Coordinates of C-alpha atoms in Angstrom, one line a residue:
Chain A
G1018 CA 5.6 7.4 15.1
Q1019 CA 6.9 7.7 11.5
Q1020 CA 4.9 10.0 9.3
V1021 CA 5.1 10.4 5.5
M1022 CA 3.6 13.4 4.0
Q1023 CA 2.9 13.6 0.3
I1024 CA 1.9 16.5 -1.9
P1025 CA 0.0 17.5 -3.8
Q1026 CA -3.1 15.6 -3.0
Y1027 CA -4.6 16.1 -6.5
Q1028 CA -3.0 17.1 -9.8
H1029 CA -4.7 17.7 -13.1
V1030 CA -2.5 18.0 -16.1
Q1031 CA -3.0 18.3 -19.9
E1032 CA -1.7 15.3 -21.7
G1033 CA 1.9 16.0 -22.6
E1034 CA 2.6 18.1 -19.5
D1035 CA 5.0 17.0 -16.8
F1036 CA 3.9 15.9 -13.3
T1037 CA 5.8 15.7 -10.0
T1038 CA 4.8 14.4 -6.6
Y1039 CA 6.8 14.8 -3.4
C1040 CA 7.2 12.9 -0.2
N1041 CA 8.6 14.0 3.1
S1042 CA 9.2 11.8 6.1
S1043 CA 9.5 12.9 9.7
T1044 CA 12.3 10.4 10.2
T1045 CA 15.2 9.0 8.2
L1046 CA 14.0 6.1 6.0
S1047 CA 15.8 2.9 5.3
N1048 CA 14.2 2.9 1.8
I1049 CA 11.4 4.4 -0.1
Q1050 CA 9.0 2.7 -2.4
W1051 CA 6.6 4.0 -5.0
Y1052 CA 3.3 2.4 -5.9
K1053 CA 0.6 3.2 -8.5
Q1054 CA -3.0 2.5 -8.0
R1055 CA -5.4 2.8 -10.9
P1056 CA -9.0 3.7 -10.2
G1057 CA -10.7 0.7 -8.8
G1058 CA -7.5 -1.3 -8.6
H1059 CA -4.9 -2.1 -6.0
P1060 CA -1.4 -0.6 -5.4
V1061 CA 1.2 -1.9 -7.8
F1062 CA 4.9 -1.7 -7.0
L1063 CA 6.9 0.7 -9.2
I1064 CA 10.3 1.0 -7.7
Q1065 CA 12.4 1.0 -4.5
L1066 CA 15.2 3.4 -3.7
V1067 CA 17.7 2.6 -1.0
K1068 CA 20.8 4.8 -1.3
S1069 CA 21.1 8.4 -0.3
G1070 CA 20.8 10.6 -3.4
E1071 CA 19.7 7.7 -5.6
V1072 CA 18.1 8.5 -8.9
K1073 CA 16.3 5.8 -11.0
K1074 CA 14.5 6.1 -14.3
Q1075 CA 11.8 4.0 -15.8
K1076 CA 11.0 5.3 -19.3
R1077 CA 9.3 8.6 -18.6
L1078 CA 9.3 8.2 -14.8
T1079 CA 12.2 9.5 -12.7
F1080 CA 12.5 8.7 -9.0
Q1081 CA 14.8 10.5 -6.6
F1082 CA 15.7 9.8 -3.0
G1083 CA 17.0 12.7 -1.0
E1084 CA 20.5 13.0 0.4
A1085 CA 19.2 12.8 4.0
K1086 CA 16.9 9.9 3.1
K1087 CA 13.9 11.8 4.4
N1088 CA 12.4 12.9 1.1
S1089 CA 11.7 11.6 -2.4
S1090 CA 10.0 12.6 -5.6
L1091 CA 8.5 11.0 -8.6
H1092 CA 8.5 13.0 -11.9
I1093 CA 6.7 11.9 -15.0
T1094 CA 7.7 13.5 -18.3
A1095 CA 5.1 14.1 -21.0
T1096 CA 2.1 12.5 -19.3
Q1097 CA -0.1 10.2 -21.1
T1098 CA -3.7 9.1 -20.3
T1099 CA -2.3 5.8 -19.2
D1100 CA -0.6 7.5 -16.3
V1101 CA -3.9 8.2 -14.6
G1102 CA -4.1 6.9 -11.1
T1103 CA -2.9 7.6 -7.6
Y1104 CA 0.7 7.5 -6.8
F1105 CA 1.8 6.5 -3.3
C1106 CA 5.2 6.7 -1.7
A1107 CA 5.9 4.3 1.2
G1108 CA 8.7 4.7 3.6
G1109 CA 10.5 1.8 5.2
G1110 CA 11.8 2.6 8.6
S1111 CA 13.3 0.7 11.5
A1112 CA 10.3 -1.6 11.7
R1113 CA 9.4 -3.7 8.7
Q1114 CA 6.1 -2.1 8.2
L1115 CA 5.7 0.5 5.4
T1116 CA 4.3 3.9 6.1
F1117 CA 2.4 5.1 3.1
G1118 CA 2.0 8.7 2.1
S1119 CA -1.6 9.9 1.5
G1120 CA -1.1 9.7 -2.3
T1121 CA -1.3 12.0 -5.2
Q1122 CA -4.3 11.5 -7.5
L1123 CA -3.2 12.3 -11.1
T1124 CA -5.8 13.2 -13.7
V1125 CA -4.6 13.5 -17.3
L1126 CA -6.8 15.5 -19.6
P1127 CA -6.7 14.5 -23.2
Chain B
K1078 CA 3.4 -17.2 -10.8
A1079 CA -0.1 -16.5 -9.7
G1080 CA -0.6 -13.2 -7.8
V1081 CA -1.9 -12.6 -4.4
T1082 CA -5.5 -13.7 -4.1
Q1083 CA -8.1 -12.4 -1.6
T1084 CA -11.5 -13.7 -0.9
P1085 CA -14.2 -12.6 -0.8
R1086 CA -13.8 -9.6 -3.1
Y1087 CA -16.9 -7.8 -1.8
L1088 CA -18.7 -8.1 1.5
I1089 CA -21.7 -6.4 3.1
K1090 CA -22.2 -6.7 6.8
T1091 CA -24.3 -4.9 9.4
R1092 CA -23.0 -3.3 12.6
G1093 CA -22.1 -5.7 15.4
Q1094 CA -21.4 -8.6 13.1
Q1095 CA -18.0 -10.1 12.6
V1096 CA -16.1 -10.8 9.4
T1097 CA -13.2 -13.0 8.3
L1098 CA -11.2 -12.1 5.2
S1099 CA -8.7 -14.4 3.5
C1100 CA -5.4 -13.9 1.7
S1101 CA -3.3 -16.4 -0.3
P1102 CA 0.2 -15.0 -0.9
I1103 CA 2.3 -15.6 -4.0
S1104 CA 3.8 -19.0 -4.0
G1105 CA 7.1 -19.0 -2.0
H1106 CA 6.2 -15.8 -0.1
R1107 CA 6.0 -16.4 3.6
S1108 CA 5.4 -12.8 4.7
V1109 CA 2.0 -11.2 4.6
S1110 CA 0.9 -7.8 5.6
W1111 CA -2.6 -6.3 5.8
Y1112 CA -3.6 -2.8 5.2
Q1113 CA -6.9 -0.9 5.5
Q1114 CA -7.5 1.7 2.8
T1115 CA -10.2 4.4 3.2
P1116 CA -10.6 7.8 1.4
G1117 CA -10.1 9.7 4.6
Q1118 CA -7.2 7.8 6.2
G1119 CA -5.4 6.4 3.2
L1120 CA -3.4 3.2 3.5
Q1121 CA -2.9 2.2 7.1
F1122 CA -0.9 -0.8 8.2
L1123 CA -2.8 -3.4 10.2
F1124 CA -0.3 -6.2 10.9
E1125 CA 2.4 -8.4 9.4
Y1126 CA 2.9 -12.1 9.6
F1127 CA 5.9 -14.3 8.9
S1128 CA 6.0 -18.1 9.6
E1129 CA 2.7 -18.0 11.4
T1130 CA 3.9 -15.3 13.9
Q1131 CA 2.7 -11.8 14.1
R1132 CA 5.8 -9.6 13.6
N1133 CA 4.3 -6.1 13.7
K1134 CA 1.0 -4.6 14.5
G1135 CA -0.4 -1.2 13.5
N1136 CA -2.4 1.1 15.6
F1137 CA -5.8 -0.6 15.4
P1138 CA -8.1 -1.7 18.2
G1139 CA -8.2 -5.3 19.4
R1140 CA -11.3 -5.9 17.3
F1141 CA -8.9 -6.4 14.5
S1142 CA -7.0 -9.6 14.6
G1143 CA -5.2 -11.9 12.2
R1144 CA -3.4 -15.2 11.9
Q1145 CA -1.3 -17.1 9.4
F1146 CA -1.3 -20.7 8.6
S1147 CA 1.5 -23.1 7.9
N1148 CA 0.9 -22.8 4.2
S1149 CA 1.4 -19.0 4.5
R1150 CA -2.3 -18.2 3.9
S1151 CA -3.5 -15.5 6.2
E1152 CA -6.8 -14.4 7.6
M1153 CA -7.9 -11.3 9.3
N1154 CA -10.9 -11.0 11.5
V1155 CA -12.9 -7.9 12.5
S1156 CA -15.3 -8.4 15.4
T1157 CA -18.2 -6.1 16.4
L1158 CA -18.2 -4.2 13.1
E1159 CA -18.6 -0.5 13.1
L1160 CA -19.7 1.8 10.3
G1161 CA -16.1 3.2 10.2
D1162 CA -14.7 -0.2 9.4
S1163 CA -16.1 0.1 5.8
A1164 CA -12.9 0.1 3.7
L1165 CA -10.9 -1.8 1.2
Y1166 CA -8.8 -4.3 3.0
L1167 CA -5.6 -5.1 1.1
C1168 CA -3.2 -8.0 1.7
A1169 CA 0.4 -7.9 0.4
S1170 CA 2.9 -10.7 0.3
Y1171 CA 6.6 -10.6 0.0
L1172 CA 9.8 -12.5 0.5
W1173 CA 11.1 -12.1 4.0
G1174 CA 14.2 -9.9 3.9
T1175 CA 13.0 -7.9 1.0
D1176 CA 10.7 -4.9 1.1
T1177 CA 8.8 -5.1 -2.2
Q1178 CA 5.2 -5.9 -1.4
Y1179 CA 2.8 -7.4 -3.9
F1180 CA -0.7 -6.4 -3.3
G1181 CA -3.8 -8.5 -3.8
P1182 CA -7.0 -7.0 -5.3
G1183 CA -8.5 -6.4 -1.9
T1184 CA -11.8 -7.1 -0.2
R1185 CA -14.3 -4.3 -0.3
L1186 CA -16.1 -4.3 3.1
T1187 CA -19.3 -2.3 3.5
V1188 CA -20.8 -2.1 7.0
L1189 CA -24.4 -0.9 7.1

């Protein structure tokens, strides 16, 4: 079945540093979504990428979808303490179910 | 619009018991998916419902079942609980034909 690998599992950064998390799928994805889960909270939808090579920005967050639609990345510029949480990618394949990556837990040190 | 609601928020059960969790989707959303979240396995898909029909099922044993009612509310049931069923159970609702899922706060199930 479809597998989505996400690295790194943990990332500690100083406030103001950049952060990147990467996702790789074993199969071609129809789309990829990114979610953020704050400690003790539930996943909150951030964005969906559909097109090959697509790049989308949300303020300090930049999302990319690979040309082959098998990988994706989320980059945060100049992290803030409010960025703390676990970031998940989720791949949409031929079935409607989403396959989530294992998540990257981001800690931002003040 | 009100978000996805799940009840109860916390539940403590003992091995062998059964449990029913409830999910009310966002108004107008007819699709509901259930996920199990554990520290070791992450977010794993359980099943998806649309118009009272199960459309997809994840790789979970038959002890896990669900259903959806005509008002789109959904329930999931776990019978013969095991210690390993301790997890956060998340429900997500969405419009059929779209992929953006809106998660509820989850039900934290502890099996003793």
